[in-house]
Short mmCIF file of N, CA and C in Angstrom, two decimals:
data_model
loop_
_atom_site.label_atom_id
_atom_site.label_comp_id
_atom_site.label_asym_id
_atom_site.label_seq_id
_atom_site.Cartn_x
_atom_site.Cartn_y
_atom_site.Cartn_z
N UNK S 1 3.52 19.24 0.27
CA UNK S 1 3.41 18.32 1.40
C UNK S 1 2.82 16.99 0.91
N UNK S 2 3.35 15.91 1.40
CA UNK S 2 2.89 14.57 1.02
C UNK S 2 1.56 14.26 1.70
N UNK S 3 0.63 13.71 0.95
CA UNK S 3 -0.66 13.33 1.52
C UNK S 3 -0.64 11.87 1.95
N UNK S 4 -1.57 11.52 2.81
CA UNK S 4 -1.70 10.12 3.24
C UNK S 4 -2.02 9.24 2.04
N UNK S 5 -2.80 9.75 1.12
CA UNK S 5 -3.16 8.99 -0.09
C UNK S 5 -1.90 8.59 -0.87
N UNK S 6 -0.92 9.50 -0.93
CA UNK S 6 0.33 9.22 -1.63
C UNK S 6 1.21 8.26 -0.85
N UNK S 7 1.08 8.27 0.46
CA UNK S 7 1.93 7.51 1.36
C UNK S 7 1.44 6.07 1.57
N UNK S 8 0.13 5.89 1.60
CA UNK S 8 -0.46 4.61 2.02
C UNK S 8 -0.26 3.49 1.01
N UNK S 9 -0.37 2.28 1.53
CA UNK S 9 -0.50 1.10 0.70
C UNK S 9 -2.01 0.94 0.46
N UNK S 10 -2.46 1.00 -0.80
CA UNK S 10 -3.90 0.96 -1.07
C UNK S 10 -4.47 -0.46 -0.96
N UNK S 11 -5.79 -0.52 -1.12
CA UNK S 11 -6.52 -1.78 -1.17
C UNK S 11 -6.37 -2.61 0.10
N UNK S 12 -6.71 -1.99 1.22
CA UNK S 12 -6.65 -2.70 2.49
C UNK S 12 -7.65 -3.85 2.48
N UNK S 13 -7.26 -4.96 3.06
CA UNK S 13 -8.12 -6.14 3.17
C UNK S 13 -8.62 -6.24 4.61
N UNK S 14 -9.90 -6.53 4.76
CA UNK S 14 -10.51 -6.71 6.08
C UNK S 14 -10.86 -8.19 6.26
N UNK S 15 -11.07 -8.56 7.52
CA UNK S 15 -11.44 -9.94 7.83
C UNK S 15 -12.64 -9.91 8.78
N UNK S 16 -13.60 -10.81 8.59
CA UNK S 16 -14.73 -10.88 9.52
C UNK S 16 -14.27 -11.32 10.91
N UNK S 17 -14.89 -10.79 11.94
CA UNK S 17 -14.55 -11.14 13.31
C UNK S 17 -14.73 -12.64 13.55
N UNK S 18 -15.60 -13.29 12.80
CA UNK S 18 -15.88 -14.72 12.99
C UNK S 18 -14.85 -15.63 12.33
N UNK S 19 -13.94 -15.05 11.52
CA UNK S 19 -12.95 -15.86 10.80
C UNK S 19 -11.86 -16.34 11.75
N UNK S 20 -11.38 -17.55 11.52
CA UNK S 20 -10.34 -18.12 12.40
C UNK S 20 -8.99 -17.48 12.15
N UNK S 21 -8.13 -17.56 13.15
CA UNK S 21 -6.81 -16.97 13.06
C UNK S 21 -5.91 -17.70 12.07
N UNK S 22 -6.12 -19.00 11.89
CA UNK S 22 -5.31 -19.69 10.88
C UNK S 22 -5.65 -19.16 9.49
N UNK S 23 -6.92 -18.85 9.24
CA UNK S 23 -7.31 -18.26 7.96
C UNK S 23 -6.76 -16.84 7.84
N UNK S 24 -6.76 -16.10 8.92
CA UNK S 24 -6.18 -14.75 8.91
C UNK S 24 -4.70 -14.82 8.52
N UNK S 25 -3.98 -15.76 9.10
CA UNK S 25 -2.56 -15.92 8.78
C UNK S 25 -2.37 -16.29 7.32
N UNK S 26 -3.24 -17.14 6.79
CA UNK S 26 -3.16 -17.51 5.37
C UNK S 26 -3.37 -16.30 4.48
N UNK S 27 -4.35 -15.45 4.82
CA UNK S 27 -4.61 -14.24 4.04
C UNK S 27 -3.42 -13.29 4.08
N UNK S 28 -2.82 -13.17 5.26
CA UNK S 28 -1.63 -12.31 5.39
C UNK S 28 -0.51 -12.83 4.50
N UNK S 29 -0.30 -14.13 4.51
CA UNK S 29 0.75 -14.73 3.67
C UNK S 29 0.44 -14.52 2.19
N UNK S 30 -0.79 -14.80 1.78
CA UNK S 30 -1.18 -14.68 0.37
C UNK S 30 -1.02 -13.26 -0.16
N UNK S 31 -1.30 -12.27 0.67
CA UNK S 31 -1.30 -10.88 0.23
C UNK S 31 -0.06 -10.11 0.67
N UNK S 32 0.87 -10.81 1.31
CA UNK S 32 2.13 -10.18 1.75
C UNK S 32 1.88 -8.97 2.63
N UNK S 33 0.99 -9.15 3.62
CA UNK S 33 0.66 -8.08 4.56
C UNK S 33 0.82 -8.60 5.98
N UNK S 34 0.92 -7.70 6.93
CA UNK S 34 1.11 -8.09 8.31
C UNK S 34 -0.03 -7.72 9.24
N UNK S 35 -1.11 -7.17 8.67
CA UNK S 35 -2.24 -6.76 9.51
C UNK S 35 -3.53 -6.78 8.72
N UNK S 36 -4.61 -7.06 9.45
CA UNK S 36 -5.95 -7.08 8.86
C UNK S 36 -6.93 -6.35 9.78
N UNK S 37 -7.62 -5.34 9.28
CA UNK S 37 -8.71 -4.76 10.06
C UNK S 37 -9.80 -5.82 10.23
N UNK S 38 -10.45 -5.79 11.38
CA UNK S 38 -11.49 -6.78 11.71
C UNK S 38 -12.85 -6.10 11.68
N UNK S 39 -13.80 -6.77 11.02
CA UNK S 39 -15.18 -6.26 10.91
C UNK S 39 -16.14 -7.18 11.66
N UNK S 40 -17.05 -6.57 12.39
CA UNK S 40 -18.07 -7.32 13.11
C UNK S 40 -19.15 -7.78 12.13
N UNK S 41 -20.10 -8.57 12.62
CA UNK S 41 -21.18 -9.07 11.76
C UNK S 41 -22.05 -7.93 11.23
N UNK S 42 -22.07 -6.78 11.92
CA UNK S 42 -22.83 -5.63 11.41
C UNK S 42 -21.92 -4.64 10.66
N UNK S 43 -20.76 -5.13 10.21
CA UNK S 43 -19.84 -4.41 9.34
C UNK S 43 -19.10 -3.25 10.02
N UNK S 44 -19.08 -3.21 11.34
CA UNK S 44 -18.33 -2.19 12.07
C UNK S 44 -16.89 -2.65 12.23
N UNK S 45 -15.95 -1.70 12.18
CA UNK S 45 -14.55 -2.02 12.44
C UNK S 45 -14.37 -2.22 13.94
N UNK S 46 -13.83 -3.37 14.32
CA UNK S 46 -13.70 -3.69 15.75
C UNK S 46 -12.25 -3.82 16.19
N UNK S 47 -11.31 -3.57 15.31
CA UNK S 47 -9.90 -3.66 15.67
C UNK S 47 -9.06 -4.05 14.48
N UNK S 48 -7.79 -4.27 14.75
CA UNK S 48 -6.85 -4.75 13.75
C UNK S 48 -6.08 -5.90 14.39
N UNK S 49 -5.90 -6.98 13.65
CA UNK S 49 -5.03 -8.05 14.14
C UNK S 49 -3.77 -8.07 13.28
N UNK S 50 -2.67 -8.39 13.92
CA UNK S 50 -1.39 -8.44 13.23
C UNK S 50 -0.83 -9.86 13.28
N UNK S 51 0.16 -10.09 12.43
CA UNK S 51 0.83 -11.38 12.47
C UNK S 51 1.44 -11.62 13.85
N UNK S 52 1.94 -10.58 14.46
CA UNK S 52 2.52 -10.70 15.81
C UNK S 52 1.45 -11.07 16.85
N UNK S 53 0.25 -10.49 16.72
CA UNK S 53 -0.85 -10.84 17.62
C UNK S 53 -1.14 -12.34 17.56
N UNK S 54 -1.17 -12.88 16.35
CA UNK S 54 -1.47 -14.30 16.19
C UNK S 54 -0.41 -15.15 16.87
N UNK S 55 0.85 -14.78 16.70
CA UNK S 55 1.93 -15.55 17.31
C UNK S 55 1.94 -15.40 18.83
N UNK S 56 1.91 -14.17 19.31
CA UNK S 56 2.09 -13.92 20.75
C UNK S 56 0.83 -14.22 21.56
N UNK S 57 -0.33 -13.72 21.09
CA UNK S 57 -1.56 -13.83 21.87
C UNK S 57 -2.31 -15.13 21.65
N UNK S 58 -1.96 -15.87 20.61
CA UNK S 58 -2.64 -17.13 20.34
C UNK S 58 -1.68 -18.31 20.48
N UNK S 59 -0.76 -18.44 19.55
CA UNK S 59 0.10 -19.62 19.49
C UNK S 59 0.99 -19.72 20.72
N UNK S 60 1.70 -18.65 21.06
CA UNK S 60 2.61 -18.70 22.21
C UNK S 60 1.86 -18.86 23.53
N UNK S 61 0.59 -18.46 23.53
CA UNK S 61 -0.24 -18.62 24.73
C UNK S 61 -0.87 -20.01 24.81
N UNK S 62 -0.54 -20.87 23.83
CA UNK S 62 -1.02 -22.24 23.86
C UNK S 62 -2.39 -22.46 23.26
N UNK S 63 -2.89 -21.48 22.51
CA UNK S 63 -4.22 -21.62 21.88
C UNK S 63 -4.09 -22.16 20.46
N UNK S 64 -5.15 -22.75 19.97
CA UNK S 64 -5.21 -23.30 18.62
C UNK S 64 -5.75 -22.24 17.67
N UNK S 65 -4.95 -21.78 16.68
CA UNK S 65 -5.42 -20.73 15.77
C UNK S 65 -6.59 -21.16 14.88
N UNK S 66 -6.86 -22.44 14.80
CA UNK S 66 -8.02 -22.88 14.02
C UNK S 66 -9.30 -22.82 14.86
N UNK S 67 -9.15 -22.53 16.13
CA UNK S 67 -10.32 -22.44 17.02
C UNK S 67 -10.55 -21.02 17.55
N UNK S 68 -9.54 -20.17 17.49
CA UNK S 68 -9.68 -18.77 17.91
C UNK S 68 -10.02 -17.93 16.70
N UNK S 69 -10.79 -16.87 16.92
CA UNK S 69 -11.23 -16.02 15.81
C UNK S 69 -10.54 -14.66 15.84
N UNK S 70 -10.64 -13.97 14.72
CA UNK S 70 -10.11 -12.61 14.64
C UNK S 70 -10.78 -11.73 15.69
N UNK S 71 -12.05 -11.96 15.92
CA UNK S 71 -12.78 -11.19 16.92
C UNK S 71 -12.27 -11.41 18.33
N UNK S 72 -11.69 -12.60 18.59
CA UNK S 72 -11.12 -12.87 19.91
C UNK S 72 -9.94 -11.97 20.21
N UNK S 73 -9.21 -11.55 19.17
CA UNK S 73 -8.02 -10.71 19.36
C UNK S 73 -8.26 -9.23 19.09
N UNK S 74 -9.32 -8.90 18.35
CA UNK S 74 -9.58 -7.50 18.02
C UNK S 74 -9.90 -6.72 19.29
N UNK S 75 -9.29 -5.56 19.41
CA UNK S 75 -9.45 -4.77 20.63
C UNK S 75 -9.85 -3.34 20.30
N UNK S 76 -11.16 -3.07 20.26
CA UNK S 76 -11.64 -1.71 20.09
C UNK S 76 -11.50 -1.17 18.68
N UNK S 77 -11.93 0.05 18.51
CA UNK S 77 -11.88 0.71 17.22
C UNK S 77 -10.43 0.96 16.82
N UNK S 78 -10.06 0.61 15.60
CA UNK S 78 -8.67 0.83 15.18
C UNK S 78 -8.33 2.31 15.08
N UNK S 79 -7.09 2.63 15.33
CA UNK S 79 -6.60 3.99 15.15
C UNK S 79 -6.56 4.25 13.66
N UNK S 80 -7.05 5.41 13.25
CA UNK S 80 -7.13 5.70 11.82
C UNK S 80 -6.98 7.19 11.56
N UNK S 81 -6.78 7.51 10.28
CA UNK S 81 -6.82 8.89 9.80
C UNK S 81 -7.65 8.91 8.54
N UNK S 82 -8.14 10.09 8.21
CA UNK S 82 -8.89 10.26 6.98
C UNK S 82 -7.92 10.35 5.81
N UNK S 83 -8.36 9.90 4.67
CA UNK S 83 -7.53 9.91 3.47
C UNK S 83 -7.07 11.32 3.10
N UNK S 84 -7.77 12.33 3.57
CA UNK S 84 -7.40 13.72 3.27
C UNK S 84 -6.27 14.25 4.16
N UNK S 85 -5.86 13.50 5.16
CA UNK S 85 -4.80 13.93 6.08
C UNK S 85 -3.47 14.02 5.33
N UNK S 86 -2.55 14.79 5.92
CA UNK S 86 -1.22 14.85 5.33
C UNK S 86 -0.29 13.87 6.06
N UNK S 87 0.88 13.67 5.51
CA UNK S 87 1.83 12.71 6.07
C UNK S 87 2.23 13.07 7.49
N UNK S 88 2.37 14.35 7.78
CA UNK S 88 2.74 14.77 9.13
C UNK S 88 1.71 14.31 10.16
N UNK S 89 0.43 14.40 9.79
CA UNK S 89 -0.65 13.95 10.69
C UNK S 89 -0.56 12.45 10.91
N UNK S 90 -0.30 11.68 9.85
CA UNK S 90 -0.16 10.23 9.99
C UNK S 90 0.99 9.89 10.92
N UNK S 91 2.12 10.54 10.75
CA UNK S 91 3.28 10.29 11.60
C UNK S 91 2.98 10.65 13.04
N UNK S 92 2.29 11.79 13.26
CA UNK S 92 1.94 12.21 14.62
C UNK S 92 1.03 11.18 15.29
N UNK S 93 0.00 10.74 14.57
CA UNK S 93 -0.95 9.77 15.14
C UNK S 93 -0.23 8.45 15.44
N UNK S 94 0.59 7.99 14.52
CA UNK S 94 1.31 6.73 14.73
C UNK S 94 2.29 6.85 15.89
N UNK S 95 2.99 7.98 15.99
CA UNK S 95 3.94 8.19 17.08
C UNK S 95 3.23 8.28 18.42
N UNK S 96 2.17 9.09 18.47
CA UNK S 96 1.42 9.26 19.72
C UNK S 96 0.80 7.96 20.20
N UNK S 97 0.32 7.15 19.25
CA UNK S 97 -0.34 5.88 19.60
C UNK S 97 0.65 4.72 19.70
N UNK S 98 1.90 4.99 19.33
CA UNK S 98 2.96 3.96 19.33
C UNK S 98 2.53 2.73 18.53
N UNK S 99 2.10 2.99 17.29
CA UNK S 99 1.67 1.92 16.40
C UNK S 99 2.52 1.93 15.13
N UNK S 100 2.59 0.78 14.49
CA UNK S 100 3.38 0.63 13.27
C UNK S 100 2.53 0.53 12.01
N UNK S 101 1.21 0.47 12.20
CA UNK S 101 0.29 0.41 11.07
C UNK S 101 -0.90 1.31 11.38
N UNK S 102 -1.27 2.13 10.40
CA UNK S 102 -2.35 3.09 10.59
C UNK S 102 -3.37 2.92 9.48
N UNK S 103 -4.61 2.68 9.87
CA UNK S 103 -5.69 2.50 8.92
C UNK S 103 -6.08 3.84 8.32
N UNK S 104 -6.31 3.87 7.01
CA UNK S 104 -6.73 5.07 6.30
C UNK S 104 -8.17 4.88 5.85
N UNK S 105 -9.03 5.84 6.21
CA UNK S 105 -10.45 5.75 5.90
C UNK S 105 -10.88 6.86 4.96
N UNK S 106 -11.85 6.55 4.11
CA UNK S 106 -12.49 7.54 3.25
C UNK S 106 -13.98 7.42 3.52
N UNK S 107 -14.54 8.41 4.20
CA UNK S 107 -15.95 8.37 4.63
C UNK S 107 -16.25 7.12 5.45
N UNK S 108 -15.31 6.75 6.32
CA UNK S 108 -15.49 5.61 7.21
C UNK S 108 -15.17 4.26 6.60
N UNK S 109 -14.80 4.23 5.33
CA UNK S 109 -14.49 2.98 4.63
C UNK S 109 -12.98 2.82 4.51
N UNK S 110 -12.43 1.67 4.92
CA UNK S 110 -10.99 1.45 4.79
C UNK S 110 -10.55 1.47 3.33
N UNK S 111 -9.55 2.31 3.03
CA UNK S 111 -9.04 2.40 1.66
C UNK S 111 -7.54 2.15 1.59
N UNK S 112 -6.89 2.06 2.74
CA UNK S 112 -5.45 1.84 2.73
C UNK S 112 -4.89 1.72 4.13
N UNK S 113 -3.60 1.49 4.16
CA UNK S 113 -2.89 1.36 5.44
C UNK S 113 -1.54 2.05 5.26
N UNK S 114 -1.17 2.85 6.25
CA UNK S 114 0.17 3.42 6.28
C UNK S 114 0.98 2.56 7.23
N UNK S 115 2.08 2.04 6.75
CA UNK S 115 2.94 1.17 7.56
C UNK S 115 4.27 1.84 7.81
N UNK S 116 5.03 1.28 8.74
CA UNK S 116 6.35 1.85 8.99
C UNK S 116 7.23 1.72 7.74
N UNK S 117 7.00 0.70 6.92
CA UNK S 117 7.75 0.58 5.66
C UNK S 117 7.41 1.73 4.71
N UNK S 118 6.14 2.12 4.67
CA UNK S 118 5.74 3.27 3.85
C UNK S 118 6.46 4.53 4.33
N UNK S 119 6.54 4.70 5.65
CA UNK S 119 7.23 5.86 6.21
C UNK S 119 8.72 5.83 5.88
N UNK S 120 9.31 4.65 5.96
CA UNK S 120 10.74 4.52 5.68
C UNK S 120 11.06 4.92 4.24
N UNK S 121 10.14 4.64 3.33
CA UNK S 121 10.36 5.01 1.93
C UNK S 121 10.15 6.50 1.68
N UNK S 122 9.31 7.15 2.48
CA UNK S 122 8.88 8.51 2.15
C UNK S 122 9.46 9.62 3.04
N UNK S 123 9.80 9.29 4.27
CA UNK S 123 10.20 10.35 5.20
C UNK S 123 11.68 10.68 5.09
N UNK S 124 12.02 11.94 5.37
CA UNK S 124 13.43 12.27 5.51
C UNK S 124 13.99 11.55 6.74
N UNK S 125 15.27 11.28 6.73
CA UNK S 125 15.92 10.49 7.79
C UNK S 125 15.64 11.02 9.18
N UNK S 126 15.70 12.33 9.40
CA UNK S 126 15.50 12.87 10.74
C UNK S 126 14.08 12.63 11.25
N UNK S 127 13.09 12.76 10.37
CA UNK S 127 11.69 12.51 10.76
C UNK S 127 11.46 11.02 11.02
N UNK S 128 12.11 10.17 10.25
CA UNK S 128 12.00 8.73 10.46
C UNK S 128 12.60 8.33 11.80
N UNK S 129 13.73 8.89 12.15
CA UNK S 129 14.37 8.61 13.45
C UNK S 129 13.46 9.03 14.59
N UNK S 130 12.83 10.18 14.46
CA UNK S 130 11.90 10.65 15.50
C UNK S 130 10.74 9.69 15.65
N UNK S 131 10.19 9.24 14.53
CA UNK S 131 9.08 8.29 14.56
C UNK S 131 9.51 6.97 15.22
N UNK S 132 10.60 6.42 14.79
CA UNK S 132 11.09 5.14 15.33
C UNK S 132 11.35 5.26 16.83
N UNK S 133 11.95 6.36 17.24
CA UNK S 133 12.23 6.56 18.67
C UNK S 133 10.94 6.62 19.47
N UNK S 134 9.91 7.27 18.94
CA UNK S 134 8.64 7.38 19.66
C UNK S 134 7.93 6.03 19.76
N UNK S 135 7.93 5.27 18.67
CA UNK S 135 7.18 4.01 18.63
C UNK S 135 7.87 2.92 19.43
N UNK S 136 9.20 2.88 19.36
CA UNK S 136 9.93 1.77 19.99
C UNK S 136 10.51 2.12 21.36
N UNK S 137 10.31 3.32 21.83
CA UNK S 137 10.83 3.71 23.15
C UNK S 137 10.20 2.83 24.23
N UNK S 138 11.04 2.28 25.06
CA UNK S 138 10.54 1.48 26.17
C UNK S 138 10.19 0.05 25.82
N UNK S 139 10.45 -0.37 24.61
CA UNK S 139 10.14 -1.76 24.24
C UNK S 139 11.27 -2.66 24.58
#
C-alpha cells in the first residue's frame, strides 16, 4: 500500500499570517506551488491560502493584495493527515472535505502536501475518477 510519505510533495512552505498577499503570490510563483499554509505569530497553523483565494477573494473582490494579508484569508485549522497515513486515508480525507490540497504533518509540523496532481500520478484510474467526482461534484 502506498504511504502518504511516498505520495506527497515534500518541503511544504508556510507563510506568516502578517505577510501580504502579493508576497504570497510571489512565493507561489517562485516555488511553483499553488498553496501556502498560514502560521500565526505564535506559530500555530491558521489555514491555507491558495492562488485561487488570492484571485477570487482579494483581487476580484476589488481589494489590493499589497494591503491584505495571508491572515485575512486564512480560515481555521487546515485539513491534514499524519505522515504515517496511507494513500487511501489521504484520498478519503480529501474527498470528504472536497479539497484539492492536503497538508501532511509529522508531530504537528508540516512536512509535505498531497495535491490532486500527486493523486493523478499515483492512483489507478478508477480511484482517481472517484476522487475527482467527489471533489468537483456540484461545482
